[in-house]
């Protein structure tokens, strides 16, 4: 496994594979890797000849009061984990490498589907994601890019970006990896105290309960209200509990699949999760 920290170095490392027309898979991450990230790499290995994983804590997707400075940087540990799952190249640039000194005059904005859900509580977040993902796609030029369904809105935003800008790659969504008690794996789970960690699986429990209730024919509005009450009773501060179509549109027709979304805080830690309820025939 190689580690590259410059765009020039990465381009040189990828050049033989590109000339040999090998299939390149790409897994963008911010590091502090867990099994969820490793499963993205495992999926990439199944269909690609060479897998690149980027590790870059992207300043442009963090708000002024968010955890950019404290976000865990664990490059050495991450590189051992990646070597074990067969990653071929780690791309771990410094901020100066990705954002040169000259002021940037280009923004990338995916509209409409970034307004609600996490876009509401984190204004500008998806602009930062769209910008860094566009830059990384241009640098790596992969055939396939792999994103976790845990960040469902992000996945849909990136798919839209790739479609709208005719980027020559396919974006693949990979199912959420969960702890045994159902908690969706996330780098931010490490912020939870042990008491909060014990409560955190209630998010998935509430999603599963809601799915069952919808399948039994309960009304969506009362199912969402029950989820809110359940989470509040367990000490969560709710950011949103919502249902959307898989394309992130408002639900108008109940003969289609529904995605249930939760974002809620336990203490200082904001957790997100989602679950798809299949209704489409
Ligand atoms: O999901 C993440 O870790 C980040 O948003 C991503 C896609 C690596 C962009 O910085």
mmCIF file of C-alpha atoms and ligand atoms in Angstrom:
data_model
loop_
_atom_site.group_PDB
_atom_site.id
_atom_site.type_symbol
_atom_site.label_atom_id
_atom_site.label_comp_id
_atom_site.label_asym_id
_atom_site.label_seq_id
_atom_site.Cartn_x
_atom_site.Cartn_y
_atom_site.Cartn_z
ATOM 1 C CA UNK A 1 0.000 0.000 0.000
ATOM 2 C CA UNK A 2 1.267 3.450 -0.933
ATOM 3 C CA UNK A 3 0.652 6.696 0.903
ATOM 4 C CA UNK A 4 0.574 9.889 -1.161
ATOM 5 C CA UNK A 5 0.260 13.367 0.306
ATOM 6 C CA UNK A 6 0.499 15.450 -2.875
ATOM 7 C CA UNK A 7 -1.710 15.638 -5.960
ATOM 8 C CA UNK A 8 1.369 15.245 -8.139
ATOM 9 C CA UNK A 9 2.465 12.099 -6.253
ATOM 10 C CA UNK A 10 -0.995 10.559 -6.449
ATOM 11 C CA UNK A 11 -1.253 11.259 -10.186
ATOM 12 C CA UNK A 12 2.131 9.591 -10.739
ATOM 13 C CA UNK A 13 1.132 6.556 -8.647
ATOM 14 C CA UNK A 14 -2.136 6.153 -10.533
ATOM 15 C CA UNK A 15 -0.660 6.635 -13.981
ATOM 16 C CA UNK A 16 0.328 2.968 -14.726
ATOM 17 C CA UNK A 17 -3.126 1.715 -13.660
ATOM 18 C CA UNK A 18 -4.812 4.398 -15.799
ATOM 19 C CA UNK A 19 -2.714 3.471 -18.828
ATOM 20 C CA UNK A 20 -3.527 -0.207 -18.299
ATOM 21 C CA UNK A 21 -7.233 0.804 -18.221
ATOM 22 C CA UNK A 22 -7.637 -0.708 -14.761
ATOM 23 C CA UNK A 23 -10.867 0.005 -12.881
ATOM 24 C CA UNK A 24 -10.219 2.516 -10.118
ATOM 25 C CA UNK A 25 -12.398 2.588 -7.013
ATOM 26 C CA UNK A 26 -12.426 5.565 -4.672
ATOM 27 C CA UNK A 27 -13.518 5.850 -1.040
ATOM 28 C CA UNK A 28 -13.432 9.437 0.252
ATOM 29 C CA UNK A 29 -13.154 9.699 4.062
ATOM 30 C CA UNK A 30 -12.172 12.122 6.777
ATOM 31 C CA UNK A 31 -10.217 9.398 8.594
ATOM 32 C CA UNK A 32 -10.750 8.091 12.132
ATOM 33 C CA UNK A 33 -11.847 4.968 10.328
ATOM 34 C CA UNK A 34 -14.239 2.317 11.594
ATOM 35 C CA UNK A 35 -15.776 -0.882 10.176
ATOM 36 C CA UNK A 36 -18.240 1.205 8.145
ATOM 37 C CA UNK A 37 -15.377 2.768 6.170
ATOM 38 C CA UNK A 38 -13.610 -0.580 5.888
ATOM 39 C CA UNK A 39 -16.773 -2.099 4.426
ATOM 40 C CA UNK A 40 -16.752 0.626 1.750
ATOM 41 C CA UNK A 41 -13.219 -0.467 0.851
ATOM 42 C CA UNK A 42 -14.269 -4.148 0.871
ATOM 43 C CA UNK A 43 -17.135 -3.309 -1.537
ATOM 44 C CA UNK A 44 -14.735 -1.368 -3.754
ATOM 45 C CA UNK A 45 -12.301 -4.310 -3.830
ATOM 46 C CA UNK A 46 -15.073 -6.561 -5.155
ATOM 47 C CA UNK A 47 -15.443 -4.666 -8.441
ATOM 48 C CA UNK A 48 -12.295 -2.541 -8.855
ATOM 49 C CA UNK A 49 -8.692 -3.394 -9.731
ATOM 50 C CA UNK A 50 -7.231 -0.648 -7.562
ATOM 51 C CA UNK A 51 -8.717 1.191 -4.566
ATOM 52 C CA UNK A 52 -7.785 4.699 -3.448
ATOM 53 C CA UNK A 53 -8.921 5.961 -0.030
ATOM 54 C CA UNK A 54 -8.625 9.670 0.716
ATOM 55 C CA UNK A 55 -8.209 10.883 4.281
ATOM 56 C CA UNK A 56 -8.867 14.596 4.484
ATOM 57 C CA UNK A 57 -10.685 16.567 7.164
ATOM 58 C CA UNK A 58 -12.323 19.094 4.876
ATOM 59 C CA UNK A 59 -12.539 22.533 6.506
ATOM 60 C CA UNK A 60 -15.156 23.808 4.053
ATOM 61 C CA UNK A 61 -17.876 21.415 5.257
ATOM 62 C CA UNK A 62 -17.675 22.404 8.938
ATOM 63 C CA UNK A 63 -19.661 25.324 10.346
ATOM 64 C CA UNK A 64 -17.989 27.932 12.602
ATOM 65 C CA UNK A 65 -19.254 26.236 15.805
ATOM 66 C CA UNK A 66 -18.617 22.682 14.670
ATOM 67 C CA UNK A 67 -15.850 20.212 15.496
ATOM 68 C CA UNK A 68 -13.272 20.858 12.731
ATOM 69 C CA UNK A 69 -10.409 21.484 15.186
ATOM 70 C CA UNK A 70 -11.256 18.596 17.491
ATOM 71 C CA UNK A 71 -12.151 16.098 14.737
ATOM 72 C CA UNK A 72 -9.890 13.078 15.464
ATOM 73 C CA UNK A 73 -6.836 12.784 13.200
ATOM 74 C CA UNK A 74 -5.619 9.171 13.441
ATOM 75 C CA UNK A 75 -3.598 8.652 10.260
ATOM 76 C CA UNK A 76 -1.236 5.969 11.576
ATOM 77 C CA UNK A 77 -4.017 3.806 12.996
ATOM 78 C CA UNK A 78 -6.103 4.381 9.821
ATOM 79 C CA UNK A 79 -3.256 3.275 7.565
ATOM 80 C CA UNK A 80 -2.889 -0.050 9.436
ATOM 81 C CA UNK A 81 -6.617 -0.699 9.098
ATOM 82 C CA UNK A 82 -6.548 0.155 5.393
ATOM 83 C CA UNK A 83 -3.541 -2.072 4.725
ATOM 84 C CA UNK A 84 -5.441 -4.980 6.327
ATOM 85 C CA UNK A 85 -8.424 -4.601 3.958
ATOM 86 C CA UNK A 86 -6.283 -4.307 0.833
ATOM 87 C CA UNK A 87 -6.421 -0.571 0.083
ATOM 88 C CA UNK A 88 -3.859 0.177 -2.637
ATOM 89 C CA UNK A 89 -3.249 3.910 -2.190
ATOM 90 C CA UNK A 90 -4.028 6.320 0.652
ATOM 91 C CA UNK A 91 -4.290 9.950 -0.405
ATOM 92 C CA UNK A 92 -3.775 12.092 2.699
ATOM 93 C CA UNK A 93 -3.142 15.683 1.608
ATOM 94 C CA UNK A 94 -2.632 18.649 3.934
ATOM 95 C CA UNK A 95 -5.149 21.492 3.780
ATOM 96 C CA UNK A 96 -2.626 23.628 1.824
ATOM 97 C CA UNK A 97 -2.397 20.909 -0.832
ATOM 98 C CA UNK A 98 -6.161 20.907 -1.431
ATOM 99 C CA UNK A 99 -6.744 24.635 -0.926
ATOM 100 C CA UNK A 100 -3.812 26.580 -2.350
ATOM 101 C CA UNK A 101 -3.122 30.074 -1.000
ATOM 102 C CA UNK A 102 -4.656 31.991 -3.919
ATOM 103 C CA UNK A 103 -8.277 32.810 -3.059
ATOM 104 C CA UNK A 104 -10.735 30.322 -4.510
ATOM 105 C CA UNK A 105 -13.396 31.867 -6.727
ATOM 106 C CA UNK A 106 -15.426 28.763 -7.539
ATOM 107 C CA UNK A 107 -18.278 27.300 -5.537
ATOM 108 C CA UNK A 108 -20.232 24.126 -6.195
ATOM 109 C CA UNK A 109 -23.812 24.175 -5.004
ATOM 110 C CA UNK A 110 -26.391 21.444 -5.276
ATOM 111 C CA UNK A 111 -29.736 23.132 -4.666
ATOM 112 C CA UNK A 112 -33.159 22.052 -3.337
ATOM 113 C CA UNK A 113 -32.208 18.626 -1.903
ATOM 114 C CA UNK A 114 -29.654 20.349 0.353
ATOM 115 C CA UNK A 115 -32.179 22.760 1.920
ATOM 116 C CA UNK A 116 -33.820 20.436 4.451
ATOM 117 C CA UNK A 117 -32.718 17.675 6.825
ATOM 118 C CA UNK A 118 -29.014 18.204 7.686
ATOM 119 C CA UNK A 119 -28.824 21.168 5.298
ATOM 120 C CA UNK A 120 -31.157 23.109 7.595
ATOM 121 C CA UNK A 121 -29.109 22.657 10.781
ATOM 122 C CA UNK A 122 -25.760 22.823 8.965
ATOM 123 C CA UNK A 123 -25.986 25.705 6.453
ATOM 124 C CA UNK A 124 -23.210 25.505 3.862
ATOM 125 C CA UNK A 125 -22.268 21.944 4.854
ATOM 126 C CA UNK A 126 -23.295 20.373 1.543
ATOM 127 C CA UNK A 127 -21.595 23.161 -0.444
ATOM 128 C CA UNK A 128 -18.378 22.132 1.317
ATOM 129 C CA UNK A 129 -19.022 18.458 0.627
ATOM 130 C CA UNK A 130 -19.867 19.123 -3.046
ATOM 131 C CA UNK A 131 -16.709 21.209 -3.448
ATOM 132 C CA UNK A 132 -14.314 18.692 -1.900
ATOM 133 C CA UNK A 133 -15.922 15.709 -3.595
ATOM 134 C CA UNK A 134 -15.679 17.475 -6.984
ATOM 135 C CA UNK A 135 -12.009 18.284 -6.359
ATOM 136 C CA UNK A 136 -11.244 14.728 -5.202
ATOM 137 C CA UNK A 137 -13.088 13.188 -8.165
ATOM 138 C CA UNK A 138 -11.085 15.422 -10.529
ATOM 139 C CA UNK A 139 -7.819 14.447 -8.850
ATOM 140 C CA UNK A 140 -8.427 10.685 -8.540
ATOM 141 C CA UNK A 141 -10.608 10.260 -11.667
ATOM 142 C CA UNK A 142 -12.137 7.018 -10.393
ATOM 143 C CA UNK A 143 -14.514 4.722 -12.263
ATOM 144 C CA UNK A 144 -16.520 4.091 -9.086
ATOM 145 C CA UNK A 145 -16.894 6.039 -5.825
ATOM 146 C CA UNK A 146 -18.326 4.465 -2.668
ATOM 147 C CA UNK A 147 -20.414 6.304 -0.061
ATOM 148 C CA UNK A 148 -22.205 4.997 3.036
ATOM 149 C CA UNK A 149 -26.011 5.063 3.175
ATOM 150 C CA UNK A 150 -25.743 6.262 6.766
ATOM 151 C CA UNK A 151 -25.169 9.726 5.284
ATOM 152 C CA UNK A 152 -28.149 9.199 2.982
ATOM 153 C CA UNK A 153 -28.615 12.874 2.126
ATOM 154 C CA UNK A 154 -24.922 13.191 1.279
ATOM 155 C CA UNK A 155 -25.156 10.118 -0.973
ATOM 156 C CA UNK A 156 -28.138 11.553 -2.875
ATOM 157 C CA UNK A 157 -26.436 14.976 -3.153
ATOM 158 C CA UNK A 158 -23.270 13.393 -4.593
ATOM 159 C CA UNK A 159 -25.306 11.287 -7.043
ATOM 160 C CA UNK A 160 -27.099 14.452 -8.183
ATOM 161 C CA UNK A 161 -23.788 16.318 -8.546
ATOM 162 C CA UNK A 162 -22.300 13.536 -10.669
ATOM 163 C CA UNK A 163 -25.408 13.409 -12.867
ATOM 164 C CA UNK A 164 -25.747 17.178 -13.270
ATOM 165 C CA UNK A 165 -22.079 17.731 -14.144
ATOM 166 C CA UNK A 166 -21.739 14.596 -16.323
ATOM 167 C CA UNK A 167 -18.869 13.333 -14.216
ATOM 168 C CA UNK A 168 -17.599 10.087 -15.758
ATOM 169 C CA UNK A 169 -18.007 7.802 -12.767
ATOM 170 C CA UNK A 170 -20.631 5.773 -10.937
ATOM 171 C CA UNK A 171 -21.537 6.496 -7.309
ATOM 172 C CA UNK A 172 -22.350 3.397 -5.274
ATOM 173 C CA UNK A 173 -24.261 3.542 -1.980
ATOM 174 C CA UNK A 174 -23.264 0.936 0.604
ATOM 175 C CA UNK A 175 -25.632 -0.141 3.421
ATOM 176 C CA UNK A 176 -24.966 1.250 6.902
ATOM 177 C CA UNK A 177 -22.695 -0.786 9.151
ATOM 178 C CA UNK A 178 -24.087 -1.122 12.680
ATOM 179 C CA UNK A 179 -22.809 -2.119 16.084
ATOM 180 C CA UNK A 180 -24.435 -5.252 17.547
ATOM 181 C CA UNK A 181 -26.936 -3.099 19.434
ATOM 182 C CA UNK A 182 -27.965 -1.345 16.194
ATOM 183 C CA UNK A 183 -26.098 1.951 16.557
ATOM 184 C CA UNK A 184 -24.925 3.129 13.132
ATOM 185 C CA UNK A 185 -21.128 3.297 13.137
ATOM 186 C CA UNK A 186 -19.825 6.852 12.956
ATOM 187 C CA UNK A 187 -16.551 8.568 13.759
ATOM 188 C CA UNK A 188 -18.540 10.850 16.056
ATOM 189 C CA UNK A 189 -19.699 7.917 18.267
ATOM 190 C CA UNK A 190 -16.320 8.270 19.941
ATOM 191 C CA UNK A 191 -17.512 11.575 21.466
ATOM 192 C CA UNK A 192 -20.258 9.793 23.481
ATOM 193 C CA UNK A 193 -19.868 9.246 27.225
ATOM 194 C CA UNK A 194 -20.586 5.657 28.318
ATOM 195 C CA UNK A 195 -24.023 6.709 29.573
ATOM 196 C CA UNK A 196 -24.803 8.354 26.208
ATOM 197 C CA UNK A 197 -23.442 5.340 24.329
ATOM 198 C CA UNK A 198 -25.945 3.153 26.196
ATOM 199 C CA UNK A 199 -28.822 5.391 25.094
ATOM 200 C CA UNK A 200 -27.633 5.887 21.499
ATOM 201 C CA UNK A 201 -29.107 2.610 20.052
ATOM 202 C CA UNK A 202 -32.579 4.043 20.774
ATOM 203 C CA UNK A 203 -32.283 5.919 17.480
ATOM 204 C CA UNK A 204 -32.210 2.689 15.481
ATOM 205 C CA UNK A 205 -34.792 1.117 17.803
ATOM 206 C CA UNK A 206 -37.167 4.016 17.095
ATOM 207 C CA UNK A 207 -36.551 3.713 13.340
ATOM 208 C CA UNK A 208 -37.261 -0.009 13.374
ATOM 209 C CA UNK A 209 -40.381 0.456 15.469
ATOM 210 C CA UNK A 210 -41.597 3.156 13.058
ATOM 211 C CA UNK A 211 -40.957 0.906 10.064
ATOM 212 C CA UNK A 212 -43.053 -1.845 11.673
ATOM 213 C CA UNK A 213 -45.859 0.592 12.476
ATOM 214 C CA UNK A 214 -45.928 1.948 8.903
ATOM 215 C CA UNK A 215 -46.014 -1.581 7.519
ATOM 216 C CA UNK A 216 -49.007 -2.233 9.799
ATOM 217 C CA UNK A 217 -50.751 0.727 8.168
ATOM 218 C CA UNK A 218 -50.320 3.386 10.876
ATOM 219 C CA UNK A 219 -50.478 7.016 9.783
ATOM 220 C CA UNK A 220 -47.103 8.565 8.955
ATOM 221 C CA UNK A 221 -47.734 11.717 11.023
ATOM 222 C CA UNK A 222 -48.489 9.723 14.193
ATOM 223 C CA UNK A 223 -45.546 7.365 13.573
ATOM 224 C CA UNK A 224 -43.183 10.350 13.330
ATOM 225 C CA UNK A 225 -44.731 11.879 16.461
ATOM 226 C CA UNK A 226 -44.200 8.597 18.370
ATOM 227 C CA UNK A 227 -40.550 8.564 17.289
ATOM 228 C CA UNK A 228 -40.074 12.107 18.596
ATOM 229 C CA UNK A 229 -41.717 11.249 21.943
ATOM 230 C CA UNK A 230 -39.667 8.052 22.280
ATOM 231 C CA UNK A 231 -36.371 9.815 21.623
ATOM 232 C CA UNK A 232 -37.193 12.762 23.879
ATOM 233 C CA UNK A 233 -38.129 10.347 26.673
ATOM 234 C CA UNK A 234 -34.638 8.831 26.338
ATOM 235 C CA UNK A 235 -32.929 12.214 26.690
ATOM 236 C CA UNK A 236 -32.324 13.108 23.032
ATOM 237 C CA UNK A 237 -32.561 16.685 21.810
ATOM 238 C CA UNK A 238 -34.215 16.289 18.414
ATOM 239 C CA UNK A 239 -32.948 18.151 15.403
ATOM 240 C CA UNK A 240 -35.331 16.447 12.971
ATOM 241 C CA UNK A 241 -37.430 13.329 12.604
ATOM 242 C CA UNK A 242 -38.756 13.275 9.048
ATOM 243 C CA UNK A 243 -39.827 11.081 6.178
ATOM 244 C CA UNK A 244 -38.896 11.676 2.545
ATOM 245 C CA UNK A 245 -38.846 9.806 -0.724
ATOM 246 C CA UNK A 246 -35.505 8.161 -1.606
ATOM 247 C CA UNK A 247 -34.933 11.236 -3.842
ATOM 248 C CA UNK A 248 -35.401 13.437 -0.742
ATOM 249 C CA UNK A 249 -38.745 14.833 -1.891
ATOM 250 C CA UNK A 250 -41.836 15.369 0.273
ATOM 251 C CA UNK A 251 -44.079 12.323 0.447
ATOM 252 C CA UNK A 252 -47.282 12.693 -1.515
ATOM 253 C CA UNK A 253 -47.954 9.113 -2.544
ATOM 254 C CA UNK A 254 -47.885 6.127 -0.211
ATOM 255 C CA UNK A 255 -47.228 3.555 -2.941
ATOM 256 C CA UNK A 256 -43.555 4.421 -3.001
ATOM 257 C CA UNK A 257 -40.589 3.712 -0.741
ATOM 258 C CA UNK A 258 -40.163 6.014 2.244
ATOM 259 C CA UNK A 259 -36.937 6.925 3.999
ATOM 260 C CA UNK A 260 -37.214 7.757 7.695
ATOM 261 C CA UNK A 261 -34.563 10.206 8.884
ATOM 262 C CA UNK A 262 -33.397 11.111 12.392
ATOM 263 C CA UNK A 263 -30.860 13.652 13.615
ATOM 264 C CA UNK A 264 -30.680 14.068 17.368
ATOM 265 C CA UNK A 265 -28.218 15.160 19.975
ATOM 266 C CA UNK A 266 -27.097 13.283 23.065
ATOM 267 C CA UNK A 267 -25.232 15.825 25.141
ATOM 268 C CA UNK A 268 -22.902 17.557 22.677
ATOM 269 C CA UNK A 269 -22.877 14.755 20.115
ATOM 270 C CA UNK A 270 -25.138 14.963 17.078
ATOM 271 C CA UNK A 271 -26.079 11.554 15.680
ATOM 272 C CA UNK A 272 -27.859 10.799 12.402
ATOM 273 C CA UNK A 273 -29.454 7.661 11.050
ATOM 274 C CA UNK A 274 -32.108 6.558 8.549
ATOM 275 C CA UNK A 275 -34.087 3.530 7.465
ATOM 276 C CA UNK A 276 -35.803 2.694 4.179
ATOM 277 C CA UNK A 277 -39.363 1.357 4.297
ATOM 278 C CA UNK A 278 -40.216 -0.473 1.079
ATOM 279 C CA UNK A 279 -43.715 0.164 -0.214
ATOM 280 C CA UNK A 280 -43.115 0.375 -3.960
ATOM 281 C CA UNK A 281 -44.631 -2.563 -5.823
HETATM 282 O O1 LIG B 1 -18.625 11.472 4.611
HETATM 283 C C1 LIG B 1 -17.526 12.018 4.810
HETATM 284 O O2 LIG B 1 -16.676 11.508 5.535
HETATM 285 C C2 LIG B 1 -17.229 13.352 4.134
HETATM 286 O O3 LIG B 1 -18.352 14.142 4.064
HETATM 287 C C3 LIG B 1 -16.552 13.203 2.760
HETATM 288 C C4 LIG B 1 -17.466 12.515 1.762
HETATM 289 C C5 LIG B 1 -15.271 12.404 2.882
HETATM 290 C C6 LIG B 1 -16.210 14.574 2.183
HETATM 291 O O4 LIG B 1 -15.315 15.257 3.010
#
